[in-house]
Amino acid sequence: MNQRHMTLLTDLYELTMMQGYYEIKDANRTVVFDAFFRTNPSGNGFSICAGLQQVIEYVKDLVFTEEDIDYLRTLGIFQENFLEGLRNFRFTGDIHAIPEGTVVFPREPLVKVIAPIMQAQLMEAAILNFVNHQSLIATKTARIVHAAKGDGIMEFGLRRAQGADAGVYGARAAMIGGCIGTSNVLTGQMFDVPVKGTHAHSWIMSFPDELTAFRAYAKLYPSACILLVDTYDTLGSGVPNAIRVFQEMRSRGIPLTFYGIRLDSGDLAYLSKKARKMLDEAGFPDAVISASNDLDEHLIASLKNQGAAITSWGVGTNLITSKDNPSFNGVYKLAAIYDEKSGTFIPKIKLSENTEKITHPGNKAVKRIYDKANGKIIADLICFADETYREDEPLLLFDPVETWKKTLLQPGTFTIRDLMVPVFRKGKCVYDSPKVMDIRAYCQHEQETLWDESRRLVNPHEVHVDLSRKLWDCRQELLSEYNRTDGAK
């Protein structure tokens, strides 16, 4: 899985456009492409950026093999001189990106590619595939973790994921989003993250009776003894048998370091409260009660509100598929073309009858503005890459749509952070991806910079993404220019 050659992980039209650039245009002309998304998934107030490590691995291995070229020849639509030119294809450009685990908002570039147009065009589908999928799952996980209010969330979704890649990289993204572990052992091996799990109903059913099964499991795993209690009768036999095993362990002097029960069916609120009472009365107040069974953020929040005595949650299908919102609407759009005569980037804009599909032109940067007093996000500011701002000068922010809505920040009351970092320079990778657990810790800190109102599961407060005056003016000028041209036809 992690050794596959993926240059042809692209849509055919990327290659047909590449041939067009090669034959009838300047294939080496430098352009800027932005990968961004238009709306937060699941009605969330923010998203979590993920997938950059896989983008880096893809770009490093971006070459056309003989096998690739032979296959493209069989399609009968590519000229031989173009196919021969692919033998020397290498990425030679620059890439800037927002680091994985960062809180991000709609319409700001997550990945910016500055490269010859043939190269930048080819990368569209793969970049979106990696970033869209993992950002979706990381964001869904962040919602679920927030709903659990400090309880541990375990990712249990492999068997319900849409294929092996979605299972492995979805689990990676879930760890970034805040899970404490995954059941997916391959993800654990590949990314050095904790793997967790107990046993299935089949373990219980394979023994003559439930108590014998529990005793056998406790003997094998005394320091991680979580017993599944709902195979037959949760309160009538499952919990009492688990308590009996815990008592036997204690009487033999076996330390009860991590132990408890798991519920996988029934009324989880009622059963967990009854089980908690039984465990406490038996002298096991620190026994874990974990739960699974088609959980999501809304059900977890509801169970918490009902006083469910659950402190650990295993979430599978609804997390690994982001079932209520199964796609992340990231896109990849041309934003500028470099003009060698002037030595500047010429901004380009895509228009649409749908306002939300009109792009932001130019070679851009993203600045995050924080309240200096508490470290919370005030707004994000998209500007041209060569614009500079100072924290000791006033900063005027205005809504790019309802422009009369303005906020003047006084000097010394805010801090500014550049969100995008260099990833590739002249074809060479200059960025070291952190370990997944380090990204997870960073992501937790990132979410703490959000106001509580922006983290609500329902109707969250919208964090403003503003445009610099210079970028806004450029956008308006291009819109007006297009309208004049359109009207003259």
mmCIF file of N, CA and C in Angstrom, residues 141 237 416:
data_model
loop_
_atom_site.group_PDB
_atom_site.id
_atom_site.type_symbol
_atom_site.label_atom_id
_atom_site.label_comp_id
_atom_site.label_asym_id
_atom_site.label_seq_id
_atom_site.Cartn_x
_atom_site.Cartn_y
_atom_site.Cartn_z
ATOM 1 N N THR A 141 -13.972 13.502 13.041
ATOM 2 C CA THR A 141 -13.455 13.023 14.320
ATOM 3 C C THR A 141 -13.438 14.134 15.353
ATOM 4 N N SER A 237 -26.375 -11.670 33.098
ATOM 5 C CA SER A 237 -25.206 -12.550 33.183
ATOM 6 C C SER A 237 -23.899 -11.836 32.836
ATOM 7 N N ILE A 416 -0.304 38.135 14.548
ATOM 8 C CA ILE A 416 -0.485 37.646 13.176
ATOM 9 C C ILE A 416 0.408 36.425 12.957
#
